[in-house]
CSV table of C-alpha atoms (C1' of nucleotides) in Angstrom, one decimal:
chain,number,residue,atom,x,y,z
A,1,MET,CA,-0.4,0.2,0.2
A,2,ALA,CA,1.3,3.4,-0.9
A,3,LYS,CA,2.2,5.6,1.7
A,4,PRO,CA,-1.2,7.9,3.3
A,5,GLU,CA,0.7,10.9,2.5
A,6,ILE,CA,1.5,10.5,-1.1
A,7,LEU,CA,-2.0,8.8,-1.7
A,8,LYS,CA,-3.2,12.3,-0.6
A,9,SER,CA,-0.6,14.2,-2.4
A,10,ILE,CA,-1.9,12.6,-5.8
A,11,LYS,CA,-5.7,12.6,-5.0
A,12,ASP,CA,-5.0,16.1,-4.3
A,13,ILE,CA,-3.4,16.5,-7.9
A,14,LEU,CA,-6.1,14.7,-9.5
A,15,ASP,CA,-8.9,16.8,-7.7
A,16,LYS,CA,-7.3,20.1,-9.0
A,17,TYR,CA,-6.7,18.8,-12.4
A,18,VAL,CA,-10.4,17.5,-12.6
A,19,ALA,CA,-11.5,20.8,-11.2
A,20,LYS,CA,-9.8,22.8,-13.7
A,21,LYS,CA,-10.7,20.9,-16.6
A,22,ASN,CA,-14.5,20.4,-15.5
A,23,LEU,CA,-14.4,16.7,-15.2
A,24,ARG,CA,-16.1,14.5,-13.0
A,25,LYS,CA,-14.8,13.0,-10.1
A,26,THR,CA,-15.6,9.2,-11.2
A,27,GLN,CA,-14.8,6.3,-8.6
A,28,GLU,CA,-12.7,4.7,-11.8
A,29,ARG,CA,-10.4,7.5,-11.6
A,30,TYR,CA,-9.5,7.8,-7.9
A,31,ARG,CA,-9.5,3.8,-7.9
A,32,ILE,CA,-6.9,3.5,-11.2
A,33,LEU,CA,-5.0,6.1,-10.0
A,34,GLU,CA,-4.5,4.7,-6.4
A,35,PHE,CA,-4.1,0.9,-7.8
A,36,ILE,CA,-1.3,2.4,-10.4
A,37,TYR,CA,0.4,4.2,-7.3
A,38,ASP,CA,0.5,0.8,-5.3
A,39,LEU,CA,2.3,-1.0,-8.2
A,40,ASP,CA,6.2,-1.0,-8.1
A,41,LYS,CA,7.0,-1.1,-11.8
A,42,HIS,CA,6.4,-0.3,-15.4
A,43,PHE,CA,3.1,-1.9,-16.7
A,44,ASP,CA,1.0,-2.1,-20.2
A,45,VAL,CA,-2.3,-1.7,-20.5
A,46,ASP,CA,-3.3,-5.1,-20.9
A,47,GLU,CA,-1.4,-6.2,-17.4
A,48,LEU,CA,-3.1,-2.9,-15.5
A,49,HIS,CA,-6.5,-4.0,-16.6
A,50,ARG,CA,-5.8,-7.6,-15.8
A,51,LYS,CA,-4.7,-6.5,-12.1
A,52,LEU,CA,-7.7,-4.7,-11.9
A,53,LYS,CA,-10.2,-7.3,-12.4
A,54,GLU,CA,-7.9,-9.4,-10.5
A,55,SER,CA,-8.4,-6.8,-7.7
A,56,ASP,CA,-11.9,-6.0,-6.5
A,57,PHE,CA,-12.4,-3.2,-8.7
A,58,SER,CA,-13.1,-4.0,-12.6
A,59,VAL,CA,-13.4,-1.3,-15.1
A,60,SER,CA,-13.5,-2.0,-19.0
A,61,LYS,CA,-10.4,-1.5,-21.4
A,62,ALA,CA,-11.7,1.6,-22.8
A,63,THR,CA,-12.0,3.0,-19.2
A,64,VAL,CA,-8.0,2.0,-18.7
A,65,TYR,CA,-6.9,3.8,-21.6
A,66,ASN,CA,-9.3,6.8,-21.1
A,67,THR,CA,-7.9,7.3,-17.7
A,68,LEU,CA,-4.2,6.7,-18.5
A,69,GLU,CA,-4.4,9.3,-20.9
A,70,LEU,CA,-6.1,11.9,-18.4
A,71,LEU,CA,-3.4,10.8,-15.6
A,72,LEU,CA,-0.6,11.4,-18.3
A,73,ASP,CA,-2.1,14.7,-19.2
A,74,ALA,CA,-2.2,15.3,-15.4
A,75,GLY,CA,1.5,14.6,-15.0
A,76,LEU,CA,0.6,11.8,-12.8
A,77,VAL,CA,2.0,9.1,-15.1
A,78,ARG,CA,4.4,8.7,-17.5
A,79,LYS,CA,4.3,6.8,-21.1
A,80,HIS,CA,7.0,4.9,-23.0
A,81,HIS,CA,8.0,3.1,-25.9
A,82,PHE,CA,10.5,0.7,-25.7
A,83,SER,CA,11.7,-0.9,-28.6
A,84,ASN,CA,8.4,-3.4,-29.2
A,85,ASN,CA,4.8,-1.8,-30.1
A,86,THR,CA,3.5,-1.6,-26.5
A,87,ALA,CA,3.3,1.5,-24.5
A,88,TYR,CA,4.4,0.8,-21.3
A,89,TYR,CA,3.3,3.2,-18.5
A,90,GLU,CA,4.4,4.2,-14.5
A,91,LYS,CA,3.7,6.4,-11.9
A,92,SER,CA,5.6,9.7,-12.0
A,93,TYR,CA,4.9,11.4,-8.6
A,94,PHE,CA,7.6,11.5,-6.1
A,95,ASN,CA,9.4,9.1,-8.6
A,96,LYS,CA,12.1,11.8,-10.5
A,97,ALA,CA,12.7,12.0,-14.0
A,98,HIS,CA,14.8,8.8,-14.9
A,99,ASP,CA,15.7,6.7,-18.0
A,100,HIS,CA,16.0,3.1,-18.5
A,101,LEU,CA,18.2,0.0,-19.3
A,102,ILE,CA,16.1,-2.5,-20.7
A,103,ILE,CA,17.3,-6.0,-20.7
A,104,THR,CA,15.6,-8.4,-23.2
A,105,ASP,CA,15.7,-11.6,-23.8
A,106,ARG,CA,17.2,-13.4,-27.6
A,107,ASN,CA,13.6,-12.7,-29.1
A,108,GLY,CA,13.4,-8.8,-27.9
A,109,LYS,CA,11.2,-9.3,-25.2
A,110,VAL,CA,11.7,-7.1,-22.2
A,111,GLU,CA,12.8,-9.3,-19.4
A,112,GLN,CA,14.0,-6.3,-16.8
A,113,ILE,CA,13.9,-2.6,-16.7
A,114,ILE,CA,16.7,-0.8,-14.6
A,115,GLU,CA,16.2,2.7,-14.0
A,116,PHE,CA,18.9,5.1,-13.8
A,117,CYS,CA,19.6,9.3,-14.0
A,118,ASP,CA,22.2,10.9,-15.6
A,119,PRO,CA,22.6,15.0,-15.2
A,120,ARG,CA,24.7,14.5,-18.5
A,121,ILE,CA,21.2,14.3,-20.2
A,122,ASP,CA,20.0,17.7,-19.0
A,123,ALA,CA,23.4,19.2,-20.1
A,124,ILE,CA,22.8,17.7,-23.7
A,125,ARG,CA,19.2,19.1,-23.9
A,126,ALA,CA,20.2,22.5,-22.5
A,127,ASP,CA,22.4,22.8,-25.5
A,128,LEU,CA,20.5,21.6,-28.0
A,129,GLU,CA,17.9,24.1,-26.4
A,130,GLN,CA,20.3,27.0,-26.9
A,131,HIS,CA,21.8,26.0,-30.1
A,132,LEU,CA,18.3,25.7,-31.9
A,133,ASN,CA,16.4,28.0,-29.9
A,134,ILE,CA,13.4,25.5,-29.4
A,135,HIS,CA,12.0,24.3,-25.8
A,136,ILE,CA,12.4,20.7,-25.1
A,137,SER,CA,9.2,19.0,-23.2
A,138,ASP,CA,10.4,15.9,-22.6
A,139,HIS,CA,13.0,12.8,-23.7
A,140,ASP,CA,13.6,9.2,-23.6
A,141,LEU,CA,16.7,7.6,-23.3
A,142,TYR,CA,16.9,4.1,-23.5
A,143,PHE,CA,19.9,1.5,-23.6
A,144,TYR,CA,19.5,-1.8,-24.7
A,145,ALA,CA,21.2,-5.1,-23.3
A,146,LYS,CA,20.4,-8.8,-24.2
A,147,LYS,CA,20.2,-11.5,-21.7
A,148,ILE,CA,23.2,-13.9,-22.6
B,1,MET,CA,20.4,8.6,-56.7
B,2,ALA,CA,23.0,7.3,-54.0
B,3,LYS,CA,26.4,7.8,-55.3
B,4,PRO,CA,27.7,4.9,-57.2
B,5,GLU,CA,30.5,3.9,-54.6
B,6,ILE,CA,28.0,3.7,-51.7
B,7,LEU,CA,25.6,1.5,-53.8
B,8,LYS,CA,28.4,-0.9,-54.5
B,9,SER,CA,29.5,-0.8,-50.8
B,10,ILE,CA,25.9,-1.5,-49.7
B,11,LYS,CA,25.6,-4.0,-52.2
B,12,ASP,CA,28.6,-5.9,-51.0
B,13,ILE,CA,27.7,-6.1,-47.6
B,14,LEU,CA,24.1,-7.6,-48.5
B,15,ASP,CA,26.0,-10.2,-50.8
B,16,LYS,CA,28.3,-11.1,-47.7
B,17,TYR,CA,25.4,-11.3,-45.3
B,18,VAL,CA,23.3,-13.3,-47.9
B,19,ALA,CA,26.0,-15.5,-48.6
B,20,LYS,CA,27.1,-16.2,-45.2
B,21,LYS,CA,23.6,-17.0,-44.0
B,22,ASN,CA,22.8,-19.4,-47.1
B,23,LEU,CA,19.9,-17.1,-48.2
B,24,ARG,CA,18.8,-15.9,-52.0
B,25,LYS,CA,19.9,-13.2,-53.9
B,26,THR,CA,16.5,-12.1,-54.6
B,27,GLN,CA,15.5,-9.0,-56.5
B,28,GLU,CA,13.3,-7.7,-54.2
B,29,ARG,CA,16.1,-7.7,-51.5
B,30,TYR,CA,18.6,-5.8,-53.6
B,31,ARG,CA,16.1,-3.3,-55.3
B,32,ILE,CA,14.8,-2.5,-51.8
B,33,LEU,CA,17.9,-2.0,-50.1
B,34,GLU,CA,18.8,0.7,-53.2
B,35,PHE,CA,15.7,2.1,-52.7
B,36,ILE,CA,16.2,2.8,-49.2
B,37,TYR,CA,19.3,3.9,-49.8
B,38,ASP,CA,17.7,6.7,-52.1
B,39,LEU,CA,15.6,7.9,-49.5
B,40,ASP,CA,16.7,10.9,-47.3
B,41,LYS,CA,14.6,10.5,-44.3
B,42,HIS,CA,13.1,8.3,-42.0
B,43,PHE,CA,10.0,6.4,-43.1
B,44,ASP,CA,7.3,3.8,-41.8
B,45,VAL,CA,6.8,0.5,-43.6
B,46,ASP,CA,3.0,2.1,-44.9
B,47,GLU,CA,5.6,4.6,-46.6
B,48,LEU,CA,7.9,2.5,-48.1
B,49,HIS,CA,5.7,0.1,-49.4
B,50,ARG,CA,3.6,3.0,-51.2
B,51,LYS,CA,6.5,4.4,-52.6
B,52,LEU,CA,8.0,1.4,-53.8
B,53,LYS,CA,4.2,0.7,-55.6
B,54,GLU,CA,4.4,4.1,-57.1
B,55,SER,CA,8.2,3.7,-58.4
B,56,ASP,CA,8.5,0.7,-61.1
B,57,PHE,CA,8.7,-1.7,-58.6
B,58,SER,CA,5.9,-3.2,-56.5
B,59,VAL,CA,6.5,-6.0,-53.8
B,60,SER,CA,4.2,-7.1,-51.2
B,61,LYS,CA,3.9,-5.6,-47.5
B,62,ALA,CA,4.9,-9.2,-46.3
B,63,THR,CA,7.9,-8.7,-48.4
B,64,VAL,CA,8.7,-5.4,-47.1
B,65,TYR,CA,8.5,-6.5,-43.8
B,66,ASN,CA,10.7,-9.5,-44.2
B,67,THR,CA,13.4,-7.4,-46.1
B,68,LEU,CA,13.5,-4.7,-43.4
B,69,GLU,CA,14.1,-7.5,-40.7
B,70,LEU,CA,16.7,-8.8,-42.9
B,71,LEU,CA,18.5,-5.5,-43.7
B,72,LEU,CA,18.0,-4.8,-39.9
B,73,ASP,CA,20.1,-7.7,-38.9
B,74,ALA,CA,22.8,-7.1,-41.5
B,75,GLY,CA,23.1,-3.6,-40.2
B,76,LEU,CA,22.1,-2.0,-43.5
B,77,VAL,CA,19.0,0.0,-41.7
B,78,ARG,CA,18.1,1.1,-38.3
B,79,LYS,CA,14.7,0.9,-36.5
B,80,HIS,CA,13.2,3.4,-34.0
B,81,HIS,CA,10.2,3.9,-31.9
B,82,PHE,CA,9.3,7.2,-31.6
B,83,SER,CA,6.1,7.9,-29.2
B,84,ASN,CA,3.7,6.3,-31.3
B,85,ASN,CA,2.9,2.9,-32.3
B,86,THR,CA,4.8,2.8,-35.5
B,87,ALA,CA,8.2,1.7,-36.1
B,88,TYR,CA,10.4,4.2,-38.2
B,89,TYR,CA,13.3,3.3,-40.2
B,90,GLU,CA,16.4,4.5,-41.7
B,91,LYS,CA,19.3,3.5,-43.4
B,92,SER,CA,22.4,3.3,-41.5
B,93,TYR,CA,25.7,2.7,-43.5
B,94,PHE,CA,27.5,6.0,-44.0
B,95,ASN,CA,25.4,7.7,-41.6
B,96,LYS,CA,27.0,7.2,-38.5
B,97,ALA,CA,24.9,6.2,-34.9
B,98,HIS,CA,23.1,9.4,-33.9
B,99,ASP,CA,19.8,10.4,-32.0
B,100,HIS,CA,16.9,12.4,-32.6
B,101,LEU,CA,14.9,15.3,-32.0
B,102,ILE,CA,11.3,15.1,-32.5
B,103,ILE,CA,9.1,17.6,-33.4
B,104,THR,CA,5.7,17.1,-33.2
B,105,ASP,CA,2.6,19.3,-33.8
B,106,ARG,CA,-0.2,19.8,-31.0
B,107,ASN,CA,-1.7,16.4,-31.4
B,108,GLY,CA,1.7,14.6,-31.1
B,109,LYS,CA,2.0,13.6,-34.8
B,110,VAL,CA,5.5,13.6,-36.2
B,111,GLU,CA,6.1,16.8,-38.2
B,112,GLN,CA,10.0,16.9,-38.5
B,113,ILE,CA,12.9,15.0,-37.1
B,114,ILE,CA,16.3,16.8,-36.5
B,115,GLU,CA,19.4,14.2,-35.9
B,116,PHE,CA,22.3,15.2,-33.5
B,117,CYS,CA,25.0,13.1,-32.2
B,118,ASP,CA,26.3,13.9,-28.6
B,119,PRO,CA,29.8,12.0,-27.3
B,120,ARG,CA,28.6,12.5,-23.7
B,121,ILE,CA,25.8,9.6,-24.5
B,122,ASP,CA,28.7,7.3,-25.3
B,123,ALA,CA,30.3,8.4,-21.9
B,124,ILE,CA,27.3,7.7,-20.0
B,125,ARG,CA,26.7,4.0,-21.6
B,126,ALA,CA,30.4,3.5,-20.7
B,127,ASP,CA,29.7,4.1,-17.0
B,128,LEU,CA,26.7,2.0,-17.1
B,129,GLU,CA,28.7,-0.8,-18.5
B,130,GLN,CA,31.2,-0.6,-16.2
B,131,HIS,CA,29.2,-0.2,-13.1
B,132,LEU,CA,26.5,-3.0,-14.1
B,133,ASN,CA,29.3,-5.2,-15.7
B,134,ILE,CA,27.1,-5.8,-18.6
B,135,HIS,CA,27.3,-5.3,-22.6
B,136,ILE,CA,24.8,-2.3,-23.8
B,137,SER,CA,24.1,-3.5,-27.4
B,138,ASP,CA,22.3,-0.1,-28.3
B,139,HIS,CA,20.5,2.9,-27.1
B,140,ASP,CA,17.7,5.2,-28.3
B,141,LEU,CA,17.8,8.9,-27.3
B,142,TYR,CA,14.7,11.1,-28.4
B,143,PHE,CA,14.1,14.4,-27.2
B,144,TYR,CA,10.6,16.2,-27.7
B,145,ALA,CA,9.7,19.4,-28.4
B,146,LYS,CA,6.1,20.6,-29.6
B,147,LYS,CA,5.4,22.7,-32.6
B,148,ILE,CA,3.8,26.2,-31.4
C,1,DA,C1',-32.4,16.3,-15.6
C,2,DT,C1',-28.5,17.0,-18.0
C,3,DG,C1',-24.5,15.2,-20.4
C,4,DG,C1',-19.8,13.5,-19.3
C,5,DA,C1',-18.0,9.1,-18.1
C,6,DT,C1',-18.4,4.0,-18.8
C,7,DG,C1',-18.7,-1.0,-20.6
C,8,DC,C1',-19.0,-3.2,-24.6
C,9,DA,C1',-18.4,-4.7,-29.2
C,10,DA,C1',-16.8,-3.5,-33.4
C,11,DA,C1',-13.7,-1.0,-36.3
C,12,DC,C1',-9.0,0.1,-37.5
C,13,DT,C1',-3.8,0.1,-38.0
C,14,DG,C1',0.6,-1.9,-37.4
C,15,DT,C1',2.5,-6.5,-37.6
C,16,DT,C1',2.8,-11.7,-38.1
C,17,DT,C1',1.4,-16.0,-39.9
C,18,DG,C1',-0.4,-19.7,-43.8
C,19,DC,C1',-0.2,-21.2,-47.7
C,20,DA,C1',-0.1,-21.8,-53.0
C,21,DC,C1',2.9,-20.1,-56.3
C,22,DT,C1',7.4,-18.4,-58.3
C,23,DA,C1',12.0,-18.1,-59.0
C,24,DC,C1',16.8,-18.4,-57.1
C,25,DT,C1',20.5,-22.2,-57.0
D,1,DA,C1',14.7,-30.3,-59.3
D,2,DG,C1',14.3,-28.4,-54.8
D,3,DT,C1',13.1,-25.2,-51.6
D,4,DA,C1',13.7,-20.6,-49.8
D,5,DG,C1',11.3,-16.2,-50.5
D,6,DT,C1',7.0,-13.9,-52.3
D,7,DG,C1',2.2,-12.4,-52.6
D,8,DC,C1',-2.2,-12.3,-51.0
D,9,DA,C1',-5.4,-12.8,-47.6
D,10,DA,C1',-6.3,-14.4,-43.0
D,11,DA,C1',-5.2,-13.5,-38.0
D,12,DC,C1',-3.4,-10.9,-34.7
D,13,DA,C1',-2.3,-7.4,-30.8
D,14,DG,C1',-2.9,-3.0,-29.3
D,15,DT,C1',-5.4,1.2,-29.4
D,16,DT,C1',-9.8,3.7,-31.1
D,17,DT,C1',-14.6,4.7,-32.0
D,18,DG,C1',-19.6,4.6,-31.7
D,19,DC,C1',-23.5,4.3,-29.1
D,20,DA,C1',-26.4,2.7,-25.3
D,21,DT,C1',-26.3,3.1,-20.2
D,22,DC,C1',-25.0,4.9,-15.9
D,23,DC,C1',-24.3,8.4,-12.3
D,24,DA,C1',-21.7,12.7,-10.9
D,25,DT,C1',-23.2,17.1,-11.2
DNA sequence: ATGGATGCAAACTGTTTGCACTACT
DNA sequence: AGTAGTGCAAACAGTTTGCATCCAT
């Protein structure tokens, strides 16, 4: 179970987001948010949908997609595309920006994800922004290693 | 049209690859390879298939997929997953390893791709390899900026 | 009570697969 | 001649969409 103060903070963020956008405070949105913050690794939509079903709270896949989209926009989750065609998500609050080392098996299936954070990325980013006179909103850095 | 010496080199690489793997030297493989090396930007499978059809040489989508897989394994093309569920490809020979700045419109649709290369990535990679005692085979670095 | 959100199923898109036919070796 | 490779269409997986129903406001 996520720590109570974290739970409070993320609900608060969702409250504000929902209020600002004039959306409704549905059970689904809050339950899915809490559920995600109880997970400790990256997950795909199917996995989340299945685990929600296994828990007491079952929702449709459409709602999972909708809610993830909303949480993404609210900055409460991050979305990743590793080197296959499935999107992966992870909670993002109290979980500072980071990069990934993806370890796959021989077939390219994701086996393990190691997170790290390196300040040199921000330096590259700053240089790019200055050099091209643009604003970079985000980045993805993935290193790949194959399991022997 | 790609420079003749480049054409010669890439055909040579494919020749050797095909010979080593005991595969056949089909028209399709060589024509698609040449075609890709005439393109100057990233492309997805659909685009390549369409452009091939528009040119004199039409092949099936299955063959496009098969051939890209083969060229990928031969090291003649690179494959990317930007922040959507389509795979993008690009020629890789005489086109040194590089990273990407993806500029999208408000809807997240890819508008422009700027390539760059920064040695700091290799430094990060080397540190990771040493620290975790693994071999990193590859990496993807994408910076994202939205068109105003 | 109103209409935004959900659930379900159908549609869609990118990719993979199976099988008859073609053409390299 | 033998069989890897191709073309086509059907199957698949992940995601999106349409519409009837439900429930937060």
